[in-house]
């Protein structure tokens, strides 16, 4: 079936440093990937849409200069949290979708990564 | 902004009982999807129902969609302790008939199934 991986699964960093999170589609080509953020006991909030070969589209209220997204290939998107602060501590989850029907599922199905827990001290 | 509202926020049942979760949304949609999330983990896609469908089944799951009321329900029959998780609905908004895949998630229902 379709698998999406994220790396690292957990990261602790000091305030002011930058952190890069990778999202990979392992067995399919993802023309579009999405980045979500989830605070404790809350729902997922879409941050940005990452399209291969073009600039990411950010949701309202998400600082594009702070959350840098690069979708360099059809299987990899990266999210870099620049100059991280404690309020950026959260669970970051990516998802990927392909226009083809994967594993017999609907074309619109998104496949989520396992998430990256970021703690900024 | 979040458009999906789910109720109940928390549901506690005994193994073998059925669990029903509801989701309401505000805008026109292409499809509505249900996901499951175990504590601190990623999301698992459960079922997708398109705007022109009214009911869908997958194993012990049954999903209904009422576009006139902008609501959906997820029924888990014969629940098991392993069903304990958070369940989210997510809507894929209709933008001129095109799905861009941008999902708006509901607040989720925390389901606890006691053995």
PDB file of C-alpha atoms in Angstrom:
ATOM      1  CA  UNK A   1       0.000   0.000   0.000  1.00  0.00           C
ATOM      2  CA  UNK A   2       0.928   3.656  -0.128  1.00  0.00           C
ATOM      3  CA  UNK A   3       3.425   4.637   2.549  1.00  0.00           C
ATOM      4  CA  UNK A   4       4.586   8.061   3.612  1.00  0.00           C
ATOM      5  CA  UNK A   5       7.522   8.453   5.951  1.00  0.00           C
ATOM      6  CA  UNK A   6       8.739  11.386   7.990  1.00  0.00           C
ATOM      7  CA  UNK A   7      12.108  12.073   9.478  1.00  0.00           C
ATOM      8  CA  UNK A   8      12.909  12.728  12.214  1.00  0.00           C
ATOM      9  CA  UNK A   9      10.091  11.356  14.319  1.00  0.00           C
ATOM     10  CA  UNK A  10      11.068  13.524  17.237  1.00  0.00           C
ATOM     11  CA  UNK A  11      13.379  16.506  17.613  1.00  0.00           C
ATOM     12  CA  UNK A  12      14.361  18.739  20.488  1.00  0.00           C
ATOM     13  CA  UNK A  13      16.173  21.957  19.718  1.00  0.00           C
ATOM     14  CA  UNK A  14      17.171  25.232  21.305  1.00  0.00           C
ATOM     15  CA  UNK A  15      15.300  28.418  20.632  1.00  0.00           C
ATOM     16  CA  UNK A  16      16.675  30.245  17.606  1.00  0.00           C
ATOM     17  CA  UNK A  17      17.857  27.200  15.709  1.00  0.00           C
ATOM     18  CA  UNK A  18      16.390  25.840  12.495  1.00  0.00           C
ATOM     19  CA  UNK A  19      14.911  22.392  12.105  1.00  0.00           C
ATOM     20  CA  UNK A  20      14.313  20.483   8.883  1.00  0.00           C
ATOM     21  CA  UNK A  21      11.633  17.821   8.606  1.00  0.00           C
ATOM     22  CA  UNK A  22      11.508  15.445   5.654  1.00  0.00           C
ATOM     23  CA  UNK A  23       8.424  13.853   4.159  1.00  0.00           C
ATOM     24  CA  UNK A  24       8.842  11.029   1.662  1.00  0.00           C
ATOM     25  CA  UNK A  25       6.413   9.007  -0.363  1.00  0.00           C
ATOM     26  CA  UNK A  26       7.987   5.573  -0.468  1.00  0.00           C
ATOM     27  CA  UNK A  27       6.114   3.707  -3.149  1.00  0.00           C
ATOM     28  CA  UNK A  28       4.410   6.321  -5.229  1.00  0.00           C
ATOM     29  CA  UNK A  29       5.081   9.686  -6.767  1.00  0.00           C
ATOM     30  CA  UNK A  30       3.411  12.513  -4.923  1.00  0.00           C
ATOM     31  CA  UNK A  31       2.813  15.531  -7.098  1.00  0.00           C
ATOM     32  CA  UNK A  32       1.225  17.260  -4.132  1.00  0.00           C
ATOM     33  CA  UNK A  33       2.103  17.090  -0.476  1.00  0.00           C
ATOM     34  CA  UNK A  34       0.498  18.880   2.427  1.00  0.00           C
ATOM     35  CA  UNK A  35       1.903  20.034   5.752  1.00  0.00           C
ATOM     36  CA  UNK A  36      -0.266  20.130   8.862  1.00  0.00           C
ATOM     37  CA  UNK A  37       0.356  21.166  12.430  1.00  0.00           C
ATOM     38  CA  UNK A  38      -1.380  19.703  15.436  1.00  0.00           C
ATOM     39  CA  UNK A  39      -1.200  21.151  18.930  1.00  0.00           C
ATOM     40  CA  UNK A  40      -1.888  18.887  21.925  1.00  0.00           C
ATOM     41  CA  UNK A  41      -5.471  17.723  22.148  1.00  0.00           C
ATOM     42  CA  UNK A  42      -6.393  19.739  19.096  1.00  0.00           C
ATOM     43  CA  UNK A  43      -7.183  19.001  15.501  1.00  0.00           C
ATOM     44  CA  UNK A  44      -4.938  19.269  12.475  1.00  0.00           C
ATOM     45  CA  UNK A  45      -4.494  22.629  10.830  1.00  0.00           C
ATOM     46  CA  UNK A  46      -3.311  22.851   7.244  1.00  0.00           C
ATOM     47  CA  UNK A  47      -0.198  24.988   6.959  1.00  0.00           C
ATOM     48  CA  UNK A  48       0.712  24.769   3.304  1.00  0.00           C
ATOM     49  CA  UNK A  49       0.396  22.874   0.065  1.00  0.00           C
ATOM     50  CA  UNK A  50       3.617  21.734  -1.523  1.00  0.00           C
ATOM     51  CA  UNK A  51       3.706  21.143  -5.268  1.00  0.00           C
ATOM     52  CA  UNK A  52       6.637  19.516  -6.982  1.00  0.00           C
ATOM     53  CA  UNK A  53       8.665  22.026  -8.940  1.00  0.00           C
ATOM     54  CA  UNK A  54       6.784  25.116  -7.834  1.00  0.00           C
ATOM     55  CA  UNK A  55       6.415  27.366  -4.833  1.00  0.00           C
ATOM     56  CA  UNK A  56       4.378  26.215  -1.914  1.00  0.00           C
ATOM     57  CA  UNK A  57       1.000  27.750  -1.200  1.00  0.00           C
ATOM     58  CA  UNK A  58       0.592  28.861   2.399  1.00  0.00           C
ATOM     59  CA  UNK A  59      -2.608  29.116   4.371  1.00  0.00           C
ATOM     60  CA  UNK A  60      -3.657  32.399   5.839  1.00  0.00           C
ATOM     61  CA  UNK A  61      -1.718  33.233   8.973  1.00  0.00           C
ATOM     62  CA  UNK A  62       1.206  30.925   8.228  1.00  0.00           C
ATOM     63  CA  UNK A  63       4.498  32.778   7.787  1.00  0.00           C
ATOM     64  CA  UNK A  64       6.178  31.553   4.633  1.00  0.00           C
ATOM     65  CA  UNK A  65       9.550  32.944   5.690  1.00  0.00           C
ATOM     66  CA  UNK A  66       9.395  31.016   8.908  1.00  0.00           C
ATOM     67  CA  UNK A  67       8.165  27.732   7.516  1.00  0.00           C
ATOM     68  CA  UNK A  68      10.198  27.066   4.394  1.00  0.00           C
ATOM     69  CA  UNK A  69       8.901  24.325   2.146  1.00  0.00           C
ATOM     70  CA  UNK A  70      10.831  22.690  -0.648  1.00  0.00           C
ATOM     71  CA  UNK A  71       9.313  20.005  -2.875  1.00  0.00           C
ATOM     72  CA  UNK A  72      12.413  19.123  -4.842  1.00  0.00           C
ATOM     73  CA  UNK A  73      11.304  15.787  -6.231  1.00  0.00           C
ATOM     74  CA  UNK A  74       8.184  13.715  -6.702  1.00  0.00           C
ATOM     75  CA  UNK A  75       8.938  11.751  -3.562  1.00  0.00           C
ATOM     76  CA  UNK A  76      10.334  14.342  -1.156  1.00  0.00           C
ATOM     77  CA  UNK A  77       9.093  17.508   0.473  1.00  0.00           C
ATOM     78  CA  UNK A  78      10.894  19.266   3.310  1.00  0.00           C
ATOM     79  CA  UNK A  79       9.629  21.693   5.917  1.00  0.00           C
ATOM     80  CA  UNK A  80      12.213  23.878   7.631  1.00  0.00           C
ATOM     81  CA  UNK A  81      11.181  25.716  10.760  1.00  0.00           C
ATOM     82  CA  UNK A  82      13.548  28.667  10.867  1.00  0.00           C
ATOM     83  CA  UNK A  83      14.565  30.402  14.064  1.00  0.00           C
ATOM     84  CA  UNK A  84      12.325  28.126  16.062  1.00  0.00           C
ATOM     85  CA  UNK A  85      10.696  29.388  19.247  1.00  0.00           C
ATOM     86  CA  UNK A  86       8.917  27.505  22.028  1.00  0.00           C
ATOM     87  CA  UNK A  87       5.530  28.392  20.538  1.00  0.00           C
ATOM     88  CA  UNK A  88       6.520  26.430  17.434  1.00  0.00           C
ATOM     89  CA  UNK A  89       6.569  23.264  19.510  1.00  0.00           C
ATOM     90  CA  UNK A  90       3.959  21.036  17.936  1.00  0.00           C
ATOM     91  CA  UNK A  91       3.281  17.827  16.058  1.00  0.00           C
ATOM     92  CA  UNK A  92       3.963  18.317  12.352  1.00  0.00           C
ATOM     93  CA  UNK A  93       2.336  15.874   9.938  1.00  0.00           C
ATOM     94  CA  UNK A  94       2.671  15.645   6.201  1.00  0.00           C
ATOM     95  CA  UNK A  95       0.408  13.950   3.730  1.00  0.00           C
ATOM     96  CA  UNK A  96       0.757  13.047   0.104  1.00  0.00           C
ATOM     97  CA  UNK A  97      -1.598  12.231  -2.645  1.00  0.00           C
ATOM     98  CA  UNK A  98      -1.303  10.984  -6.166  1.00  0.00           C
ATOM     99  CA  UNK A  99      -3.844  11.474  -8.902  1.00  0.00           C
ATOM    100  CA  UNK A 100      -3.868   7.754  -9.604  1.00  0.00           C
ATOM    101  CA  UNK A 101      -5.902   5.292  -7.608  1.00  0.00           C
ATOM    102  CA  UNK A 102      -3.522   3.664  -5.166  1.00  0.00           C
ATOM    103  CA  UNK A 103      -4.186   0.262  -3.664  1.00  0.00           C
ATOM    104  CA  UNK A 104      -7.643   0.359  -5.138  1.00  0.00           C
ATOM    105  CA  UNK A 105      -8.629   3.381  -3.142  1.00  0.00           C
ATOM    106  CA  UNK A 106     -10.194   6.592  -4.377  1.00  0.00           C
ATOM    107  CA  UNK A 107      -7.978   9.000  -6.284  1.00  0.00           C
ATOM    108  CA  UNK A 108      -8.580  11.652  -3.692  1.00  0.00           C
ATOM    109  CA  UNK A 109      -7.165   9.645  -0.822  1.00  0.00           C
ATOM    110  CA  UNK A 110      -4.355  11.252   1.110  1.00  0.00           C
ATOM    111  CA  UNK A 111      -1.725   9.210   2.871  1.00  0.00           C
ATOM    112  CA  UNK A 112      -0.338  10.631   6.060  1.00  0.00           C
ATOM    113  CA  UNK A 113       3.112  10.332   7.511  1.00  0.00           C
ATOM    114  CA  UNK A 114       3.635   9.264  11.132  1.00  0.00           C
ATOM    115  CA  UNK A 115       4.356  12.832  12.221  1.00  0.00           C
ATOM    116  CA  UNK A 116       7.288  14.688  13.734  1.00  0.00           C
ATOM    117  CA  UNK A 117       7.122  15.952  17.281  1.00  0.00           C
ATOM    118  CA  UNK A 118       9.077  19.184  17.666  1.00  0.00           C
ATOM    119  CA  UNK A 119      10.006  20.549  21.065  1.00  0.00           C
ATOM    120  CA  UNK A 120      11.750  23.907  21.187  1.00  0.00           C
ATOM    121  CA  UNK A 121      13.390  24.742  24.488  1.00  0.00           C
TER     122      UNK A 121
ATOM    123  CA  UNK B   1     -10.633  28.214   9.655  1.00  0.00           C
ATOM    124  CA  UNK B   2     -11.904  24.900  10.909  1.00  0.00           C
ATOM    125  CA  UNK B   3     -15.248  24.115   9.450  1.00  0.00           C
ATOM    126  CA  UNK B   4     -15.708  20.615  10.739  1.00  0.00           C
ATOM    127  CA  UNK B   5     -17.444  20.277  14.032  1.00  0.00           C
ATOM    128  CA  UNK B   6     -17.717  16.891  15.599  1.00  0.00           C
ATOM    129  CA  UNK B   7     -19.764  15.515  18.386  1.00  0.00           C
ATOM    130  CA  UNK B   8     -19.448  14.109  20.793  1.00  0.00           C
ATOM    131  CA  UNK B   9     -16.010  15.347  21.784  1.00  0.00           C
ATOM    132  CA  UNK B  10     -15.509  12.193  23.802  1.00  0.00           C
ATOM    133  CA  UNK B  11     -17.296   8.857  23.776  1.00  0.00           C
ATOM    134  CA  UNK B  12     -16.800   6.012  26.206  1.00  0.00           C
ATOM    135  CA  UNK B  13     -18.400   2.644  25.524  1.00  0.00           C
ATOM    136  CA  UNK B  14     -18.060  -1.038  26.328  1.00  0.00           C
ATOM    137  CA  UNK B  15     -16.615  -3.552  23.927  1.00  0.00           C
ATOM    138  CA  UNK B  16     -19.288  -4.913  21.618  1.00  0.00           C
ATOM    139  CA  UNK B  17     -21.355  -1.755  21.618  1.00  0.00           C
ATOM    140  CA  UNK B  18     -21.756   0.503  18.613  1.00  0.00           C
ATOM    141  CA  UNK B  19     -20.124   3.917  18.450  1.00  0.00           C
ATOM    142  CA  UNK B  20     -21.606   6.802  16.475  1.00  0.00           C
ATOM    143  CA  UNK B  21     -19.760  10.022  15.777  1.00  0.00           C
ATOM    144  CA  UNK B  22     -21.174  13.009  13.953  1.00  0.00           C
ATOM    145  CA  UNK B  23     -19.566  15.713  11.868  1.00  0.00           C
ATOM    146  CA  UNK B  24     -20.979  18.954  10.530  1.00  0.00           C
ATOM    147  CA  UNK B  25     -19.415  21.288   7.996  1.00  0.00           C
ATOM    148  CA  UNK B  26     -20.180  24.618   6.427  1.00  0.00           C
ATOM    149  CA  UNK B  27     -19.091  24.815   2.806  1.00  0.00           C
ATOM    150  CA  UNK B  28     -19.766  22.860  -0.351  1.00  0.00           C
ATOM    151  CA  UNK B  29     -17.589  19.757  -0.576  1.00  0.00           C
ATOM    152  CA  UNK B  30     -16.194  17.319  -3.098  1.00  0.00           C
ATOM    153  CA  UNK B  31     -15.866  14.601  -0.545  1.00  0.00           C
ATOM    154  CA  UNK B  32     -15.700  13.947   3.161  1.00  0.00           C
ATOM    155  CA  UNK B  33     -13.162  11.635   4.710  1.00  0.00           C
ATOM    156  CA  UNK B  34     -12.849   9.973   8.082  1.00  0.00           C
ATOM    157  CA  UNK B  35      -9.500   9.343   9.718  1.00  0.00           C
ATOM    158  CA  UNK B  36      -8.325   7.624  12.843  1.00  0.00           C
ATOM    159  CA  UNK B  37      -5.405   8.724  14.995  1.00  0.00           C
ATOM    160  CA  UNK B  38      -3.891   6.767  17.811  1.00  0.00           C
ATOM    161  CA  UNK B  39      -2.348   8.875  20.537  1.00  0.00           C
ATOM    162  CA  UNK B  40       0.719  10.719  19.282  1.00  0.00           C
ATOM    163  CA  UNK B  41       0.701   8.966  15.937  1.00  0.00           C
ATOM    164  CA  UNK B  42      -0.098   9.769  12.340  1.00  0.00           C
ATOM    165  CA  UNK B  43      -3.482   9.490  10.707  1.00  0.00           C
ATOM    166  CA  UNK B  44      -4.967   6.408   9.136  1.00  0.00           C
ATOM    167  CA  UNK B  45      -7.463   6.881   6.336  1.00  0.00           C
ATOM    168  CA  UNK B  46     -10.678   5.009   7.066  1.00  0.00           C
ATOM    169  CA  UNK B  47     -13.202   5.872   4.422  1.00  0.00           C
ATOM    170  CA  UNK B  48     -14.028   8.509   1.814  1.00  0.00           C
ATOM    171  CA  UNK B  49     -17.525   9.417   0.751  1.00  0.00           C
ATOM    172  CA  UNK B  50     -18.163  11.631  -2.224  1.00  0.00           C
ATOM    173  CA  UNK B  51     -20.715  14.417  -2.304  1.00  0.00           C
ATOM    174  CA  UNK B  52     -23.023  12.423  -4.566  1.00  0.00           C
ATOM    175  CA  UNK B  53     -23.019   9.405  -2.257  1.00  0.00           C
ATOM    176  CA  UNK B  54     -25.287   8.966   0.738  1.00  0.00           C
ATOM    177  CA  UNK B  55     -23.889   5.908   2.471  1.00  0.00           C
ATOM    178  CA  UNK B  56     -20.781   3.807   2.394  1.00  0.00           C
ATOM    179  CA  UNK B  57     -19.631   0.692   4.184  1.00  0.00           C
ATOM    180  CA  UNK B  58     -16.222  -0.718   4.917  1.00  0.00           C
ATOM    181  CA  UNK B  59     -16.035  -3.686   7.247  1.00  0.00           C
ATOM    182  CA  UNK B  60     -17.450  -2.573  10.605  1.00  0.00           C
ATOM    183  CA  UNK B  61     -17.601   1.036   9.463  1.00  0.00           C
ATOM    184  CA  UNK B  62     -20.648   2.756   8.065  1.00  0.00           C
ATOM    185  CA  UNK B  63     -20.565   6.356   6.929  1.00  0.00           C
ATOM    186  CA  UNK B  64     -23.520   8.484   5.939  1.00  0.00           C
ATOM    187  CA  UNK B  65     -23.521  11.862   4.274  1.00  0.00           C
ATOM    188  CA  UNK B  66     -26.371  14.367   4.159  1.00  0.00           C
ATOM    189  CA  UNK B  67     -25.315  17.269   1.981  1.00  0.00           C
ATOM    190  CA  UNK B  68     -28.583  19.113   2.584  1.00  0.00           C
ATOM    191  CA  UNK B  69     -27.781  19.232   6.286  1.00  0.00           C
ATOM    192  CA  UNK B  70     -24.031  19.400   5.704  1.00  0.00           C
ATOM    193  CA  UNK B  71     -23.455  16.550   8.083  1.00  0.00           C
ATOM    194  CA  UNK B  72     -21.939  13.099   8.193  1.00  0.00           C
ATOM    195  CA  UNK B  73     -21.855  10.270  10.670  1.00  0.00           C
ATOM    196  CA  UNK B  74     -19.434   7.439  11.304  1.00  0.00           C
ATOM    197  CA  UNK B  75     -20.775   4.276  12.879  1.00  0.00           C
ATOM    198  CA  UNK B  76     -18.428   1.634  14.223  1.00  0.00           C
ATOM    199  CA  UNK B  77     -20.291  -1.575  14.941  1.00  0.00           C
ATOM    200  CA  UNK B  78     -19.296  -4.222  17.471  1.00  0.00           C
ATOM    201  CA  UNK B  79     -16.522  -2.052  18.839  1.00  0.00           C
ATOM    202  CA  UNK B  80     -13.274  -3.493  20.145  1.00  0.00           C
ATOM    203  CA  UNK B  81     -10.761  -2.168  22.638  1.00  0.00           C
ATOM    204  CA  UNK B  82      -8.379  -1.715  19.718  1.00  0.00           C
ATOM    205  CA  UNK B  83     -10.784   0.852  18.246  1.00  0.00           C
ATOM    206  CA  UNK B  84      -9.780   3.243  21.027  1.00  0.00           C
ATOM    207  CA  UNK B  85      -8.440   6.331  19.243  1.00  0.00           C
ATOM    208  CA  UNK B  86      -9.346   9.811  18.069  1.00  0.00           C
ATOM    209  CA  UNK B  87     -11.525  10.016  15.002  1.00  0.00           C
ATOM    210  CA  UNK B  88     -11.556  13.006  12.685  1.00  0.00           C
ATOM    211  CA  UNK B  89     -13.704  13.979   9.787  1.00  0.00           C
ATOM    212  CA  UNK B  90     -12.110  16.061   7.057  1.00  0.00           C
ATOM    213  CA  UNK B  91     -13.738  17.853   4.189  1.00  0.00           C
ATOM    214  CA  UNK B  92     -12.269  18.392   0.751  1.00  0.00           C
ATOM    215  CA  UNK B  93     -13.888  21.620  -0.355  1.00  0.00           C
ATOM    216  CA  UNK B  94     -15.481  22.021  -3.754  1.00  0.00           C
ATOM    217  CA  UNK B  95     -13.749  24.702  -5.775  1.00  0.00           C
ATOM    218  CA  UNK B  96     -15.631  24.823  -9.032  1.00  0.00           C
ATOM    219  CA  UNK B  97     -15.791  21.041  -9.130  1.00  0.00           C
ATOM    220  CA  UNK B  98     -12.065  20.612  -8.597  1.00  0.00           C
ATOM    221  CA  UNK B  99     -10.531  18.915  -5.597  1.00  0.00           C
ATOM    222  CA  UNK B 100      -7.240  20.444  -4.577  1.00  0.00           C
ATOM    223  CA  UNK B 101      -6.855  18.040  -1.712  1.00  0.00           C
ATOM    224  CA  UNK B 102      -6.805  20.699   0.960  1.00  0.00           C
ATOM    225  CA  UNK B 103      -8.493  19.048   3.885  1.00  0.00           C
ATOM    226  CA  UNK B 104     -10.244  20.884   6.688  1.00  0.00           C
ATOM    227  CA  UNK B 105     -10.401  18.758   9.790  1.00  0.00           C
ATOM    228  CA  UNK B 106     -13.032  18.605  12.467  1.00  0.00           C
ATOM    229  CA  UNK B 107     -12.142  18.828  16.129  1.00  0.00           C
ATOM    230  CA  UNK B 108     -12.298  15.096  16.542  1.00  0.00           C
ATOM    231  CA  UNK B 109     -13.994  12.601  18.792  1.00  0.00           C
ATOM    232  CA  UNK B 110     -11.976  10.701  21.371  1.00  0.00           C
ATOM    233  CA  UNK B 111     -13.351   7.175  21.500  1.00  0.00           C
ATOM    234  CA  UNK B 112     -12.558   4.900  24.411  1.00  0.00           C
ATOM    235  CA  UNK B 113     -13.689   1.300  24.221  1.00  0.00           C
ATOM    236  CA  UNK B 114     -13.485  -0.544  27.521  1.00  0.00           C
ATOM    237  CA  UNK B 115     -12.747  -4.283  27.426  1.00  0.00           C
TER     238      UNK B 115
END
